[in-house]
Amino acid sequence: MERDPRVCVLGEDVGHYGGSYKVTKGLAEKFGDLRVLDTPIAENSFTGMAVGAAMTGLRPIVEGMNMGFLLLAYNQISNNCGMLHYTSGGQFTIPVVIRGPGGVGRQLGAEHSQRLESYFQSVPGLQMVACSTPYNAKGLMKAAIRSENPVILCEHVLLYNLKERIPDEEYVCCLERAELVRPGKDVTILTYSRMRHHVLQAAKSLINKGYDPEIIDIISLKPFDLHTIGNSIKKTHKVLIVEECMRTGGIGASLRASIMDNFWDYLDAPIMCLSSQDVPTPYAGTLEEATVVQPPQIVKAIKQLCG
């Protein structure tokens, strides 16, 4: 916001309250109420307003207080954000960032535990990334703000408490590139967001048991970085996908199809995919945990896949 006066933030409680998870804390005092705009509880209205602002030269950042609430703005995100550049014959660009907390938290209930990446992946014209560390959260946010495309930035509600030393100097992450988290030779594990940390936890056990997994944080949910993914598959010949998204129609299903289309000849075993259960997320803690992939399931799947 210091670098570019066209950048503004709008959403519920983003101003003087600092955001429900304090992502915008201190910005209202620094930049004023016109650039950090508290809105009524009307997601379709303020998302539509952000699209109009982008069409006229601003670079708005829309915060959904919870990603589940953005379903109320699905028309504005799909029919407007995603398509106006095309339907206007290129007269307009829509440099909007739509971000907010999603995923399964700790007993937030079904409506506050949505994973909307599966809803947005099929919308033409949108880019979508999922941050997983403080380093890539900052770098991806910068890249998304500077992009001429509308970008969905998925943040996980349980990752806000992560701490990491990040560079003082300027850096920007690529919106289309996956990250090789751990090189290995036995199997390629593809994951993103919070599941990156579950996979790393499982990897400790797997390494102790003699397995050598290659771990890739795909980061870009649309488009997939098939170059990085493909190079790994050509080396390991086995794939496990670990996601928090639902199994039916999820990111894993699209990723599996892309791998089959492009790297079928390099596979020595069927692609395995661990996903959340196709049920509304329960409020009860033990049931909630049972719906989401846990590290022991990852260990078991790798043993099954690698023999």
PDB file of N, CA, C and O in Angstrom, residues 10 43-56 58-64 67 70 72-99 119-120 122-128 144 147-153 222:
ATOM      1  N   LEU A  10     -10.952  -3.790   1.437  1.00  0.00           N
ATOM      2  CA  LEU A  10     -12.327  -3.642   1.898  1.00  0.00           C
ATOM      3  C   LEU A  10     -12.877  -4.982   2.355  1.00  0.00           C
ATOM      4  O   LEU A  10     -12.492  -6.035   1.869  1.00  0.00           O
ATOM      5  N   GLU A  43     -21.604  -9.413   1.269  1.00  0.00           N
ATOM      6  CA  GLU A  43     -20.468  -9.855   0.464  1.00  0.00           C
ATOM      7  C   GLU A  43     -20.679  -9.601  -1.032  1.00  0.00           C
ATOM      8  O   GLU A  43     -19.741  -9.217  -1.737  1.00  0.00           O
ATOM      9  N   ASN A  44     -21.896  -9.832  -1.521  1.00  0.00           N
ATOM     10  CA  ASN A  44     -22.130  -9.608  -2.950  1.00  0.00           C
ATOM     11  C   ASN A  44     -21.950  -8.130  -3.304  1.00  0.00           C
ATOM     12  O   ASN A  44     -21.397  -7.791  -4.351  1.00  0.00           O
ATOM     13  N   SER A  45     -22.364  -7.241  -2.400  1.00  0.00           N
ATOM     14  CA  SER A  45     -22.270  -5.804  -2.684  1.00  0.00           C
ATOM     15  C   SER A  45     -20.828  -5.316  -2.695  1.00  0.00           C
ATOM     16  O   SER A  45     -20.394  -4.659  -3.645  1.00  0.00           O
ATOM     17  N   PHE A  46     -20.062  -5.647  -1.637  1.00  0.00           N
ATOM     18  CA  PHE A  46     -18.707  -5.074  -1.595  1.00  0.00           C
ATOM     19  C   PHE A  46     -17.751  -5.794  -2.552  1.00  0.00           C
ATOM     20  O   PHE A  46     -16.779  -5.193  -3.021  1.00  0.00           O
ATOM     21  N   THR A  47     -18.036  -7.044  -2.905  1.00  0.00           N
ATOM     22  CA  THR A  47     -17.212  -7.699  -3.930  1.00  0.00           C
ATOM     23  C   THR A  47     -17.515  -7.092  -5.297  1.00  0.00           C
ATOM     24  O   THR A  47     -16.600  -6.846  -6.103  1.00  0.00           O
ATOM     25  N   GLY A  48     -18.777  -6.820  -5.572  1.00  0.00           N
ATOM     26  CA  GLY A  48     -19.142  -6.138  -6.810  1.00  0.00           C
ATOM     27  C   GLY A  48     -18.541  -4.749  -6.886  1.00  0.00           C
ATOM     28  O   GLY A  48     -18.085  -4.306  -7.954  1.00  0.00           O
ATOM     29  N   MET A  49     -18.520  -4.053  -5.745  1.00  0.00           N
ATOM     30  CA  MET A  49     -17.907  -2.727  -5.701  1.00  0.00           C
ATOM     31  C   MET A  49     -16.410  -2.811  -5.997  1.00  0.00           C
ATOM     32  O   MET A  49     -15.853  -1.950  -6.705  1.00  0.00           O
ATOM     33  N   ALA A  50     -15.754  -3.865  -5.500  1.00  0.00           N
ATOM     34  CA  ALA A  50     -14.328  -4.048  -5.763  1.00  0.00           C
ATOM     35  C   ALA A  50     -14.074  -4.295  -7.242  1.00  0.00           C
ATOM     36  O   ALA A  50     -13.096  -3.784  -7.812  1.00  0.00           O
ATOM     37  N   VAL A  51     -14.949  -5.052  -7.894  1.00  0.00           N
ATOM     38  CA  VAL A  51     -14.801  -5.291  -9.330  1.00  0.00           C
ATOM     39  C   VAL A  51     -14.908  -3.974 -10.099  1.00  0.00           C
ATOM     40  O   VAL A  51     -14.092  -3.676 -10.981  1.00  0.00           O
ATOM     41  N   GLY A  52     -15.902  -3.157  -9.748  1.00  0.00           N
ATOM     42  CA  GLY A  52     -16.056  -1.853 -10.381  1.00  0.00           C
ATOM     43  C   GLY A  52     -14.862  -0.956 -10.135  1.00  0.00           C
ATOM     44  O   GLY A  52     -14.401  -0.247 -11.051  1.00  0.00           O
ATOM     45  N   ALA A  53     -14.318  -0.994  -8.903  1.00  0.00           N
ATOM     46  CA  ALA A  53     -13.134  -0.193  -8.584  1.00  0.00           C
ATOM     47  C   ALA A  53     -11.936  -0.635  -9.423  1.00  0.00           C
ATOM     48  O   ALA A  53     -11.163   0.195  -9.917  1.00  0.00           O
ATOM     49  N   ALA A  54     -11.800  -1.951  -9.615  1.00  0.00           N
ATOM     50  CA  ALA A  54     -10.695  -2.464 -10.427  1.00  0.00           C
ATOM     51  C   ALA A  54     -10.834  -2.043 -11.883  1.00  0.00           C
ATOM     52  O   ALA A  54      -9.848  -1.707 -12.550  1.00  0.00           O
ATOM     53  N   MET A  55     -12.061  -2.039 -12.378  1.00  0.00           N
ATOM     54  CA  MET A  55     -12.305  -1.636 -13.771  1.00  0.00           C
ATOM     55  C   MET A  55     -11.925  -0.180 -14.014  1.00  0.00           C
ATOM     56  O   MET A  55     -11.543   0.191 -15.129  1.00  0.00           O
ATOM     57  N   THR A  56     -12.001   0.621 -12.973  1.00  0.00           N
ATOM     58  CA  THR A  56     -11.715   2.056 -13.132  1.00  0.00           C
ATOM     59  C   THR A  56     -10.319   2.441 -12.649  1.00  0.00           C
ATOM     60  O   THR A  56     -10.015   3.620 -12.511  1.00  0.00           O
ATOM     61  N   LEU A  58      -8.336   1.065  -9.772  1.00  0.00           N
ATOM     62  CA  LEU A  58      -7.814   0.724  -8.447  1.00  0.00           C
ATOM     63  C   LEU A  58      -7.398  -0.749  -8.415  1.00  0.00           C
ATOM     64  O   LEU A  58      -7.661  -1.512  -9.340  1.00  0.00           O
ATOM     65  N   ARG A  59      -6.741  -1.128  -7.318  1.00  0.00           N
ATOM     66  CA  ARG A  59      -6.308  -2.520  -7.132  1.00  0.00           C
ATOM     67  C   ARG A  59      -6.822  -2.988  -5.766  1.00  0.00           C
ATOM     68  O   ARG A  59      -6.087  -3.017  -4.780  1.00  0.00           O
ATOM     69  N   PRO A  60      -8.100  -3.383  -5.714  1.00  0.00           N
ATOM     70  CA  PRO A  60      -8.725  -3.714  -4.429  1.00  0.00           C
ATOM     71  C   PRO A  60      -8.335  -5.102  -3.914  1.00  0.00           C
ATOM     72  O   PRO A  60      -8.115  -6.040  -4.693  1.00  0.00           O
ATOM     73  N   ILE A  61      -8.279  -5.193  -2.592  1.00  0.00           N
ATOM     74  CA  ILE A  61      -8.103  -6.478  -1.909  1.00  0.00           C
ATOM     75  C   ILE A  61      -9.364  -6.712  -1.087  1.00  0.00           C
ATOM     76  O   ILE A  61      -9.684  -5.936  -0.183  1.00  0.00           O
ATOM     77  N   VAL A  62     -10.091  -7.761  -1.426  1.00  0.00           N
ATOM     78  CA  VAL A  62     -11.332  -8.091  -0.722  1.00  0.00           C
ATOM     79  C   VAL A  62     -11.027  -9.151   0.328  1.00  0.00           C
ATOM     80  O   VAL A  62     -10.461 -10.200   0.012  1.00  0.00           O
ATOM     81  N   GLU A  63     -11.389  -8.881   1.571  1.00  0.00           N
ATOM     82  CA  GLU A  63     -11.281  -9.905   2.609  1.00  0.00           C
ATOM     83  C   GLU A  63     -12.658 -10.491   2.886  1.00  0.00           C
ATOM     84  O   GLU A  63     -13.588  -9.765   3.244  1.00  0.00           O
ATOM     85  N   GLY A  64     -12.778 -11.821   2.712  1.00  0.00           N
ATOM     86  CA  GLY A  64     -13.939 -12.510   3.230  1.00  0.00           C
ATOM     87  C   GLY A  64     -13.616 -12.870   4.660  1.00  0.00           C
ATOM     88  O   GLY A  64     -12.646 -13.588   4.905  1.00  0.00           O
ATOM     89  N   MET A  67     -13.977 -17.647   4.457  1.00  0.00           N
ATOM     90  CA  MET A  67     -14.140 -17.961   3.039  1.00  0.00           C
ATOM     91  C   MET A  67     -15.535 -18.483   2.718  1.00  0.00           C
ATOM     92  O   MET A  67     -16.035 -18.296   1.612  1.00  0.00           O
ATOM     93  N   LEU A  70     -17.962 -16.052   1.240  1.00  0.00           N
ATOM     94  CA  LEU A  70     -17.789 -15.601  -0.143  1.00  0.00           C
ATOM     95  C   LEU A  70     -18.692 -16.343  -1.121  1.00  0.00           C
ATOM     96  O   LEU A  70     -18.792 -15.953  -2.280  1.00  0.00           O
ATOM     97  N   LEU A  72     -21.686 -16.045  -0.955  1.00  0.00           N
ATOM     98  CA  LEU A  72     -22.681 -15.013  -1.215  1.00  0.00           C
ATOM     99  C   LEU A  72     -22.240 -14.085  -2.351  1.00  0.00           C
ATOM    100  O   LEU A  72     -23.069 -13.383  -2.937  1.00  0.00           O
ATOM    101  N   ALA A  73     -20.949 -14.099  -2.655  1.00  0.00           N
ATOM    102  CA  ALA A  73     -20.421 -13.259  -3.736  1.00  0.00           C
ATOM    103  C   ALA A  73     -19.975 -14.106  -4.921  1.00  0.00           C
ATOM    104  O   ALA A  73     -19.217 -13.626  -5.766  1.00  0.00           O
ATOM    105  N   TYR A  74     -20.463 -15.329  -5.010  1.00  0.00           N
ATOM    106  CA  TYR A  74     -19.989 -16.230  -6.068  1.00  0.00           C
ATOM    107  C   TYR A  74     -20.314 -15.685  -7.461  1.00  0.00           C
ATOM    108  O   TYR A  74     -19.520 -15.843  -8.392  1.00  0.00           O
ATOM    109  N   ASN A  75     -21.450 -15.041  -7.604  1.00  0.00           N
ATOM    110  CA  ASN A  75     -21.792 -14.458  -8.907  1.00  0.00           C
ATOM    111  C   ASN A  75     -20.794 -13.378  -9.298  1.00  0.00           C
ATOM    112  O   ASN A  75     -20.323 -13.333 -10.444  1.00  0.00           O
ATOM    113  N   GLN A  76     -20.454 -12.509  -8.353  1.00  0.00           N
ATOM    114  CA  GLN A  76     -19.510 -11.432  -8.654  1.00  0.00           C
ATOM    115  C   GLN A  76     -18.112 -11.994  -8.966  1.00  0.00           C
ATOM    116  O   GLN A  76     -17.408 -11.496  -9.847  1.00  0.00           O
ATOM    117  N   ILE A  77     -17.723 -13.050  -8.245  1.00  0.00           N
ATOM    118  CA  ILE A  77     -16.396 -13.633  -8.452  1.00  0.00           C
ATOM    119  C   ILE A  77     -16.321 -14.376  -9.784  1.00  0.00           C
ATOM    120  O   ILE A  77     -15.347 -14.262 -10.524  1.00  0.00           O
ATOM    121  N   SER A  78     -17.374 -15.129 -10.117  1.00  0.00           N
ATOM    122  CA  SER A  78     -17.319 -15.953 -11.331  1.00  0.00           C
ATOM    123  C   SER A  78     -17.737 -15.160 -12.567  1.00  0.00           C
ATOM    124  O   SER A  78     -16.962 -15.034 -13.531  1.00  0.00           O
ATOM    125  N   ASN A  79     -18.937 -14.583 -12.553  1.00  0.00           N
ATOM    126  CA  ASN A  79     -19.436 -13.893 -13.743  1.00  0.00           C
ATOM    127  C   ASN A  79     -18.758 -12.547 -13.998  1.00  0.00           C
ATOM    128  O   ASN A  79     -18.707 -12.090 -15.143  1.00  0.00           O
ATOM    129  N   ASN A  80     -18.264 -11.907 -12.952  1.00  0.00           N
ATOM    130  CA  ASN A  80     -17.643 -10.590 -13.127  1.00  0.00           C
ATOM    131  C   ASN A  80     -16.119 -10.662 -13.078  1.00  0.00           C
ATOM    132  O   ASN A  80     -15.455 -10.395 -14.072  1.00  0.00           O
ATOM    133  N   CYS A  81     -15.572 -11.048 -11.929  1.00  0.00           N
ATOM    134  CA  CYS A  81     -14.098 -11.106 -11.792  1.00  0.00           C
ATOM    135  C   CYS A  81     -13.460 -11.954 -12.881  1.00  0.00           C
ATOM    136  O   CYS A  81     -12.511 -11.534 -13.545  1.00  0.00           O
ATOM    137  N   GLY A  82     -13.982 -13.149 -13.058  1.00  0.00           N
ATOM    138  CA  GLY A  82     -13.345 -14.094 -13.951  1.00  0.00           C
ATOM    139  C   GLY A  82     -13.537 -13.782 -15.420  1.00  0.00           C
ATOM    140  O   GLY A  82     -12.702 -14.154 -16.240  1.00  0.00           O
ATOM    141  N   MET A  83     -14.628 -13.112 -15.781  1.00  0.00           N
ATOM    142  CA  MET A  83     -15.002 -13.053 -17.193  1.00  0.00           C
ATOM    143  C   MET A  83     -14.959 -11.668 -17.833  1.00  0.00           C
ATOM    144  O   MET A  83     -14.978 -11.557 -19.054  1.00  0.00           O
ATOM    145  N   LEU A  84     -14.902 -10.588 -17.043  1.00  0.00           N
ATOM    146  CA  LEU A  84     -15.050  -9.260 -17.626  1.00  0.00           C
ATOM    147  C   LEU A  84     -13.911  -8.883 -18.574  1.00  0.00           C
ATOM    148  O   LEU A  84     -14.131  -8.156 -19.545  1.00  0.00           O
ATOM    149  N   HIS A  85     -12.715  -9.359 -18.314  1.00  0.00           N
ATOM    150  CA  HIS A  85     -11.614  -9.062 -19.236  1.00  0.00           C
ATOM    151  C   HIS A  85     -11.935  -9.631 -20.621  1.00  0.00           C
ATOM    152  O   HIS A  85     -11.718  -8.983 -21.645  1.00  0.00           O
ATOM    153  N   TYR A  86     -12.496 -10.842 -20.630  1.00  0.00           N
ATOM    154  CA  TYR A  86     -12.845 -11.491 -21.897  1.00  0.00           C
ATOM    155  C   TYR A  86     -14.084 -10.866 -22.529  1.00  0.00           C
ATOM    156  O   TYR A  86     -14.083 -10.521 -23.717  1.00  0.00           O
ATOM    157  N   THR A  87     -15.140 -10.713 -21.730  1.00  0.00           N
ATOM    158  CA  THR A  87     -16.405 -10.255 -22.308  1.00  0.00           C
ATOM    159  C   THR A  87     -16.362  -8.780 -22.714  1.00  0.00           C
ATOM    160  O   THR A  87     -17.211  -8.323 -23.484  1.00  0.00           O
ATOM    161  N   SER A  88     -15.377  -8.039 -22.190  1.00  0.00           N
ATOM    162  CA  SER A  88     -15.218  -6.642 -22.620  1.00  0.00           C
ATOM    163  C   SER A  88     -14.278  -6.525 -23.816  1.00  0.00           C
ATOM    164  O   SER A  88     -13.940  -5.413 -24.227  1.00  0.00           O
ATOM    165  N   GLY A  89     -13.847  -7.673 -24.344  1.00  0.00           N
ATOM    166  CA  GLY A  89     -12.905  -7.636 -25.462  1.00  0.00           C
ATOM    167  C   GLY A  89     -11.562  -7.067 -25.065  1.00  0.00           C
ATOM    168  O   GLY A  89     -10.873  -6.450 -25.882  1.00  0.00           O
ATOM    169  N   GLY A  90     -11.170  -7.270 -23.802  1.00  0.00           N
ATOM    170  CA  GLY A  90      -9.880  -6.786 -23.333  1.00  0.00           C
ATOM    171  C   GLY A  90      -9.863  -5.318 -22.933  1.00  0.00           C
ATOM    172  O   GLY A  90      -8.797  -4.777 -22.619  1.00  0.00           O
ATOM    173  N   GLN A  91     -11.040  -4.671 -22.910  1.00  0.00           N
ATOM    174  CA  GLN A  91     -11.069  -3.253 -22.529  1.00  0.00           C
ATOM    175  C   GLN A  91     -10.784  -3.056 -21.042  1.00  0.00           C
ATOM    176  O   GLN A  91     -10.301  -2.004 -20.636  1.00  0.00           O
ATOM    177  N   PHE A  92     -11.126  -4.065 -20.244  1.00  0.00           N
ATOM    178  CA  PHE A  92     -10.937  -3.953 -18.793  1.00  0.00           C
ATOM    179  C   PHE A  92     -10.021  -5.066 -18.288  1.00  0.00           C
ATOM    180  O   PHE A  92     -10.071  -6.200 -18.774  1.00  0.00           O
ATOM    181  N   THR A  93      -9.177  -4.735 -17.328  1.00  0.00           N
ATOM    182  CA  THR A  93      -8.508  -5.750 -16.514  1.00  0.00           C
ATOM    183  C   THR A  93      -9.116  -5.674 -15.123  1.00  0.00           C
ATOM    184  O   THR A  93      -9.610  -4.616 -14.704  1.00  0.00           O
ATOM    185  N   ILE A  94      -9.083  -6.791 -14.420  1.00  0.00           N
ATOM    186  CA  ILE A  94      -9.716  -6.866 -13.096  1.00  0.00           C
ATOM    187  C   ILE A  94      -8.661  -7.302 -12.077  1.00  0.00           C
ATOM    188  O   ILE A  94      -8.631  -8.459 -11.634  1.00  0.00           O
ATOM    189  N   PRO A  95      -7.763  -6.399 -11.677  1.00  0.00           N
ATOM    190  CA  PRO A  95      -6.698  -6.765 -10.739  1.00  0.00           C
ATOM    191  C   PRO A  95      -7.197  -6.784  -9.285  1.00  0.00           C
ATOM    192  O   PRO A  95      -6.834  -5.939  -8.463  1.00  0.00           O
ATOM    193  N   VAL A  96      -8.040  -7.759  -8.990  1.00  0.00           N
ATOM    194  CA  VAL A  96      -8.624  -7.898  -7.657  1.00  0.00           C
ATOM    195  C   VAL A  96      -7.976  -9.082  -6.937  1.00  0.00           C
ATOM    196  O   VAL A  96      -7.741 -10.125  -7.552  1.00  0.00           O
ATOM    197  N   VAL A  97      -7.681  -8.911  -5.667  1.00  0.00           N
ATOM    198  CA  VAL A  97      -7.261 -10.030  -4.819  1.00  0.00           C
ATOM    199  C   VAL A  97      -8.411 -10.351  -3.870  1.00  0.00           C
ATOM    200  O   VAL A  97      -8.937  -9.457  -3.198  1.00  0.00           O
ATOM    201  N   ILE A  98      -8.811 -11.608  -3.840  1.00  0.00           N
ATOM    202  CA  ILE A  98      -9.859 -12.055  -2.927  1.00  0.00           C
ATOM    203  C   ILE A  98      -9.224 -13.040  -1.968  1.00  0.00           C
ATOM    204  O   ILE A  98      -8.719 -14.088  -2.384  1.00  0.00           O
ATOM    205  N   ARG A  99      -9.217 -12.710  -0.700  1.00  0.00           N
ATOM    206  CA  ARG A  99      -8.473 -13.503   0.273  1.00  0.00           C
ATOM    207  C   ARG A  99      -9.280 -13.644   1.563  1.00  0.00           C
ATOM    208  O   ARG A  99     -10.228 -12.908   1.807  1.00  0.00           O
ATOM    209  N   TYR A 119     -14.601 -24.946  -5.382  1.00  0.00           N
ATOM    210  CA  TYR A 119     -15.660 -24.182  -6.039  1.00  0.00           C
ATOM    211  C   TYR A 119     -15.092 -23.258  -7.118  1.00  0.00           C
ATOM    212  O   TYR A 119     -15.689 -23.082  -8.173  1.00  0.00           O
ATOM    213  N   PHE A 120     -13.935 -22.671  -6.832  1.00  0.00           N
ATOM    214  CA  PHE A 120     -13.389 -21.646  -7.712  1.00  0.00           C
ATOM    215  C   PHE A 120     -12.489 -22.197  -8.815  1.00  0.00           C
ATOM    216  O   PHE A 120     -12.198 -21.484  -9.777  1.00  0.00           O
ATOM    217  N   SER A 122     -12.919 -24.158 -11.219  1.00  0.00           N
ATOM    218  CA  SER A 122     -13.490 -24.331 -12.557  1.00  0.00           C
ATOM    219  C   SER A 122     -13.905 -23.015 -13.213  1.00  0.00           C
ATOM    220  O   SER A 122     -14.405 -23.019 -14.334  1.00  0.00           O
ATOM    221  N   VAL A 123     -13.711 -21.890 -12.511  1.00  0.00           N
ATOM    222  CA  VAL A 123     -14.126 -20.597 -13.067  1.00  0.00           C
ATOM    223  C   VAL A 123     -13.049 -20.077 -14.016  1.00  0.00           C
ATOM    224  O   VAL A 123     -11.921 -19.804 -13.597  1.00  0.00           O
ATOM    225  N   PRO A 124     -13.355 -19.929 -15.306  1.00  0.00           N
ATOM    226  CA  PRO A 124     -12.362 -19.396 -16.253  1.00  0.00           C
ATOM    227  C   PRO A 124     -11.965 -17.969 -15.870  1.00  0.00           C
ATOM    228  O   PRO A 124     -12.795 -17.170 -15.442  1.00  0.00           O
ATOM    229  N   GLY A 125     -10.680 -17.666 -16.036  1.00  0.00           N
ATOM    230  CA  GLY A 125     -10.216 -16.295 -15.814  1.00  0.00           C
ATOM    231  C   GLY A 125      -9.671 -16.014 -14.435  1.00  0.00           C
ATOM    232  O   GLY A 125      -9.104 -14.947 -14.206  1.00  0.00           O
ATOM    233  N   LEU A 126      -9.839 -16.949 -13.489  1.00  0.00           N
ATOM    234  CA  LEU A 126      -9.318 -16.754 -12.138  1.00  0.00           C
ATOM    235  C   LEU A 126      -7.991 -17.477 -11.975  1.00  0.00           C
ATOM    236  O   LEU A 126      -7.781 -18.553 -12.529  1.00  0.00           O
ATOM    237  N   GLN A 127      -7.093 -16.894 -11.194  1.00  0.00           N
ATOM    238  CA  GLN A 127      -5.928 -17.611 -10.684  1.00  0.00           C
ATOM    239  C   GLN A 127      -6.191 -17.929  -9.226  1.00  0.00           C
ATOM    240  O   GLN A 127      -6.919 -17.196  -8.538  1.00  0.00           O
ATOM    241  N   MET A 128      -5.579 -19.016  -8.725  1.00  0.00           N
ATOM    242  CA  MET A 128      -5.803 -19.379  -7.333  1.00  0.00           C
ATOM    243  C   MET A 128      -4.525 -19.958  -6.735  1.00  0.00           C
ATOM    244  O   MET A 128      -3.902 -20.851  -7.314  1.00  0.00           O
ATOM    245  N   ALA A 144       0.139 -11.340  -5.921  1.00  0.00           N
ATOM    246  CA  ALA A 144      -1.288 -11.269  -6.250  1.00  0.00           C
ATOM    247  C   ALA A 144      -1.736  -9.823  -6.429  1.00  0.00           C
ATOM    248  O   ALA A 144      -2.486  -9.501  -7.359  1.00  0.00           O
ATOM    249  N   SER A 147      -0.497  -8.496  -9.756  1.00  0.00           N
ATOM    250  CA  SER A 147      -0.965  -9.192 -10.955  1.00  0.00           C
ATOM    251  C   SER A 147      -2.101  -8.422 -11.624  1.00  0.00           C
ATOM    252  O   SER A 147      -2.900  -7.757 -10.956  1.00  0.00           O
ATOM    253  N   GLU A 148      -2.188  -8.533 -12.940  1.00  0.00           N
ATOM    254  CA  GLU A 148      -3.301  -7.940 -13.677  1.00  0.00           C
ATOM    255  C   GLU A 148      -4.525  -8.863 -13.687  1.00  0.00           C
ATOM    256  O   GLU A 148      -5.586  -8.472 -14.169  1.00  0.00           O
ATOM    257  N   ASN A 149      -4.367 -10.069 -13.173  1.00  0.00           N
ATOM    258  CA  ASN A 149      -5.474 -11.034 -13.136  1.00  0.00           C
ATOM    259  C   ASN A 149      -6.170 -11.019 -11.782  1.00  0.00           C
ATOM    260  O   ASN A 149      -5.557 -10.682 -10.764  1.00  0.00           O
ATOM    261  N   PRO A 150      -7.440 -11.418 -11.710  1.00  0.00           N
ATOM    262  CA  PRO A 150      -8.083 -11.641 -10.423  1.00  0.00           C
ATOM    263  C   PRO A 150      -7.493 -12.892  -9.769  1.00  0.00           C
ATOM    264  O   PRO A 150      -7.371 -13.938 -10.424  1.00  0.00           O
ATOM    265  N   VAL A 151      -7.099 -12.765  -8.511  1.00  0.00           N
ATOM    266  CA  VAL A 151      -6.420 -13.862  -7.812  1.00  0.00           C
ATOM    267  C   VAL A 151      -7.172 -14.202  -6.529  1.00  0.00           C
ATOM    268  O   VAL A 151      -7.471 -13.319  -5.716  1.00  0.00           O
ATOM    269  N   ILE A 152      -7.461 -15.491  -6.358  1.00  0.00           N
ATOM    270  CA  ILE A 152      -7.996 -15.998  -5.098  1.00  0.00           C
ATOM    271  C   ILE A 152      -6.806 -16.452  -4.262  1.00  0.00           C
ATOM    272  O   ILE A 152      -6.034 -17.317  -4.695  1.00  0.00           O
ATOM    273  N   LEU A 153      -6.627 -15.875  -3.079  1.00  0.00           N
ATOM    274  CA  LEU A 153      -5.532 -16.256  -2.182  1.00  0.00           C
ATOM    275  C   LEU A 153      -6.132 -16.995  -0.987  1.00  0.00           C
ATOM    276  O   LEU A 153      -6.809 -16.391  -0.151  1.00  0.00           O
ATOM    277  N   LYS A 222      -4.415 -23.133  -9.450  1.00  0.00           N
ATOM    278  CA  LYS A 222      -4.875 -22.889 -10.812  1.00  0.00           C
ATOM    279  C   LYS A 222      -4.035 -21.771 -11.410  1.00  0.00           C
ATOM    280  O   LYS A 222      -4.126 -20.640 -10.925  1.00  0.00           O
TER     281      LYS A 222
END
